[in-house]
């Protein structure tokens, strides 16, 4: 079960309402806009809480995402690059991170 702080944080992120994937040329731009709005809100929340831990960007059509994430342990910063593709069958099919390197 999620604690109250987690529920509050999640409730402030806009919900994704458009059920579309990259193949759906008419609805995909709307879905991508919703994805960006949720991601921007999540980043804003993290920065306000001094919990900034990732950068993420996509290609022009929103199907390939790249970025970095990091954490600090015992005063050492560990940074990872990540890449993933949104499959054309999304959102009906699961997707996974294709590359995660140190």
PDB file of C-alpha atoms in Angstrom:
ATOM      1  CA  UNK A   1       0.000   0.000   0.000  1.00  0.00           C
ATOM      2  CA  UNK A   2       1.173   3.484  -0.794  1.00  0.00           C
ATOM      3  CA  UNK A   3       1.600   5.961   2.005  1.00  0.00           C
ATOM      4  CA  UNK A   4      -0.274   9.261   2.153  1.00  0.00           C
ATOM      5  CA  UNK A   5       2.635  11.329   0.790  1.00  0.00           C
ATOM      6  CA  UNK A   6       2.880   9.084  -2.279  1.00  0.00           C
ATOM      7  CA  UNK A   7      -0.866   9.296  -2.897  1.00  0.00           C
ATOM      8  CA  UNK A   8      -0.763  13.072  -2.639  1.00  0.00           C
ATOM      9  CA  UNK A   9       2.167  13.325  -5.077  1.00  0.00           C
ATOM     10  CA  UNK A  10       0.540  11.004  -7.602  1.00  0.00           C
ATOM     11  CA  UNK A  11      -2.797  12.807  -7.374  1.00  0.00           C
ATOM     12  CA  UNK A  12      -1.103  16.014  -8.556  1.00  0.00           C
ATOM     13  CA  UNK A  13       0.152  14.428 -11.783  1.00  0.00           C
ATOM     14  CA  UNK A  14      -2.321  14.714 -14.680  1.00  0.00           C
ATOM     15  CA  UNK A  15      -3.917  11.437 -15.746  1.00  0.00           C
ATOM     16  CA  UNK A  16      -3.359  10.063 -19.227  1.00  0.00           C
ATOM     17  CA  UNK A  17      -6.794   9.819 -20.820  1.00  0.00           C
ATOM     18  CA  UNK A  18      -6.082   9.146 -24.484  1.00  0.00           C
ATOM     19  CA  UNK A  19      -5.718   5.445 -25.293  1.00  0.00           C
ATOM     20  CA  UNK A  20      -3.469   5.547 -28.361  1.00  0.00           C
ATOM     21  CA  UNK A  21      -0.141   4.347 -29.653  1.00  0.00           C
ATOM     22  CA  UNK A  22       2.243   5.469 -32.402  1.00  0.00           C
ATOM     23  CA  UNK A  23       0.232   3.652 -35.077  1.00  0.00           C
ATOM     24  CA  UNK A  24      -2.806   5.771 -34.324  1.00  0.00           C
ATOM     25  CA  UNK A  25      -1.802   8.860 -36.298  1.00  0.00           C
ATOM     26  CA  UNK A  26      -4.853  10.898 -35.247  1.00  0.00           C
ATOM     27  CA  UNK A  27      -4.759  10.323 -31.473  1.00  0.00           C
ATOM     28  CA  UNK A  28      -1.032   9.761 -30.896  1.00  0.00           C
ATOM     29  CA  UNK A  29      -0.165  13.511 -30.833  1.00  0.00           C
ATOM     30  CA  UNK A  30      -2.788  14.032 -28.099  1.00  0.00           C
ATOM     31  CA  UNK A  31      -1.445  11.078 -26.099  1.00  0.00           C
ATOM     32  CA  UNK A  32       2.116  12.362 -26.486  1.00  0.00           C
ATOM     33  CA  UNK A  33       1.001  15.789 -25.241  1.00  0.00           C
ATOM     34  CA  UNK A  34      -0.536  14.142 -22.163  1.00  0.00           C
ATOM     35  CA  UNK A  35       2.679  12.175 -21.591  1.00  0.00           C
ATOM     36  CA  UNK A  36       4.738  15.376 -21.696  1.00  0.00           C
ATOM     37  CA  UNK A  37       2.352  17.219 -19.363  1.00  0.00           C
ATOM     38  CA  UNK A  38       2.544  14.404 -16.804  1.00  0.00           C
ATOM     39  CA  UNK A  39       6.316  14.204 -17.106  1.00  0.00           C
ATOM     40  CA  UNK A  40       6.726  17.977 -16.735  1.00  0.00           C
ATOM     41  CA  UNK A  41       4.499  18.015 -13.655  1.00  0.00           C
ATOM     42  CA  UNK A  42       6.444  15.105 -12.120  1.00  0.00           C
ATOM     43  CA  UNK A  43       9.768  16.902 -12.704  1.00  0.00           C
ATOM     44  CA  UNK A  44       8.372  20.113 -11.184  1.00  0.00           C
ATOM     45  CA  UNK A  45       7.257  18.210  -8.090  1.00  0.00           C
ATOM     46  CA  UNK A  46      10.659  16.557  -7.749  1.00  0.00           C
ATOM     47  CA  UNK A  47      12.518  19.846  -8.068  1.00  0.00           C
ATOM     48  CA  UNK A  48      10.241  21.509  -5.502  1.00  0.00           C
ATOM     49  CA  UNK A  49      11.009  18.657  -3.093  1.00  0.00           C
ATOM     50  CA  UNK A  50      14.757  18.838  -3.886  1.00  0.00           C
ATOM     51  CA  UNK A  51      14.516  15.342  -5.350  1.00  0.00           C
ATOM     52  CA  UNK A  52      15.775  15.862  -8.901  1.00  0.00           C
ATOM     53  CA  UNK A  53      17.116  12.524 -10.181  1.00  0.00           C
ATOM     54  CA  UNK A  54      16.595  12.164 -13.940  1.00  0.00           C
ATOM     55  CA  UNK A  55      16.531  13.855 -17.352  1.00  0.00           C
ATOM     56  CA  UNK A  56      14.510  12.425 -20.205  1.00  0.00           C
ATOM     57  CA  UNK A  57      13.792  13.502 -23.774  1.00  0.00           C
ATOM     58  CA  UNK A  58      12.240  11.980 -26.867  1.00  0.00           C
ATOM     59  CA  UNK A  59      12.646  12.161 -30.593  1.00  0.00           C
ATOM     60  CA  UNK A  60      10.201  14.303 -32.614  1.00  0.00           C
ATOM     61  CA  UNK A  61       7.517  11.617 -32.922  1.00  0.00           C
ATOM     62  CA  UNK A  62       7.794  10.468 -29.286  1.00  0.00           C
ATOM     63  CA  UNK A  63       8.718   6.869 -29.996  1.00  0.00           C
ATOM     64  CA  UNK A  64      12.373   6.850 -28.886  1.00  0.00           C
ATOM     65  CA  UNK A  65      13.333   8.171 -25.460  1.00  0.00           C
ATOM     66  CA  UNK A  66      16.808   8.742 -24.036  1.00  0.00           C
ATOM     67  CA  UNK A  67      18.134  10.254 -20.870  1.00  0.00           C
ATOM     68  CA  UNK A  68      20.058   9.884 -17.672  1.00  0.00           C
ATOM     69  CA  UNK A  69      19.198   9.091 -14.095  1.00  0.00           C
ATOM     70  CA  UNK A  70      21.386   9.240 -11.036  1.00  0.00           C
ATOM     71  CA  UNK A  71      21.615   8.697  -7.317  1.00  0.00           C
ATOM     72  CA  UNK A  72      24.118   9.599  -4.640  1.00  0.00           C
ATOM     73  CA  UNK A  73      25.407   7.001  -2.204  1.00  0.00           C
ATOM     74  CA  UNK A  74      28.099   7.688   0.387  1.00  0.00           C
ATOM     75  CA  UNK A  75      28.905  11.013  -1.301  1.00  0.00           C
ATOM     76  CA  UNK A  76      29.496   9.346  -4.683  1.00  0.00           C
ATOM     77  CA  UNK A  77      27.251  10.141  -7.637  1.00  0.00           C
ATOM     78  CA  UNK A  78      26.277   7.210  -9.824  1.00  0.00           C
ATOM     79  CA  UNK A  79      24.868   8.166 -13.217  1.00  0.00           C
ATOM     80  CA  UNK A  80      23.212   5.883 -15.761  1.00  0.00           C
ATOM     81  CA  UNK A  81      22.204   6.388 -19.381  1.00  0.00           C
ATOM     82  CA  UNK A  82      18.962   4.859 -20.480  1.00  0.00           C
ATOM     83  CA  UNK A  83      17.186   4.348 -23.784  1.00  0.00           C
ATOM     84  CA  UNK A  84      13.826   2.882 -24.632  1.00  0.00           C
ATOM     85  CA  UNK A  85      11.432   2.727 -27.545  1.00  0.00           C
ATOM     86  CA  UNK A  86       7.666   2.945 -27.389  1.00  0.00           C
ATOM     87  CA  UNK A  87       6.496  -0.057 -29.426  1.00  0.00           C
ATOM     88  CA  UNK A  88       4.086   0.624 -32.270  1.00  0.00           C
ATOM     89  CA  UNK A  89       1.607  -1.666 -30.512  1.00  0.00           C
ATOM     90  CA  UNK A  90       1.516   0.542 -27.398  1.00  0.00           C
ATOM     91  CA  UNK A  91      -0.456   0.858 -25.192  1.00  0.00           C
ATOM     92  CA  UNK A  92      -1.661  -2.715 -25.786  1.00  0.00           C
ATOM     93  CA  UNK A  93       1.808  -4.211 -25.430  1.00  0.00           C
ATOM     94  CA  UNK A  94       4.330  -3.812 -22.643  1.00  0.00           C
ATOM     95  CA  UNK A  95       7.586  -2.030 -23.353  1.00  0.00           C
ATOM     96  CA  UNK A  96      10.910  -2.264 -21.620  1.00  0.00           C
ATOM     97  CA  UNK A  97      14.126  -0.322 -21.240  1.00  0.00           C
ATOM     98  CA  UNK A  98      16.417  -1.447 -24.048  1.00  0.00           C
ATOM     99  CA  UNK A  99      19.646  -0.021 -22.681  1.00  0.00           C
ATOM    100  CA  UNK A 100      20.717   1.000 -19.209  1.00  0.00           C
ATOM    101  CA  UNK A 101      24.438   1.713 -18.869  1.00  0.00           C
ATOM    102  CA  UNK A 102      26.718   3.099 -16.214  1.00  0.00           C
TER     103      UNK A 102
END
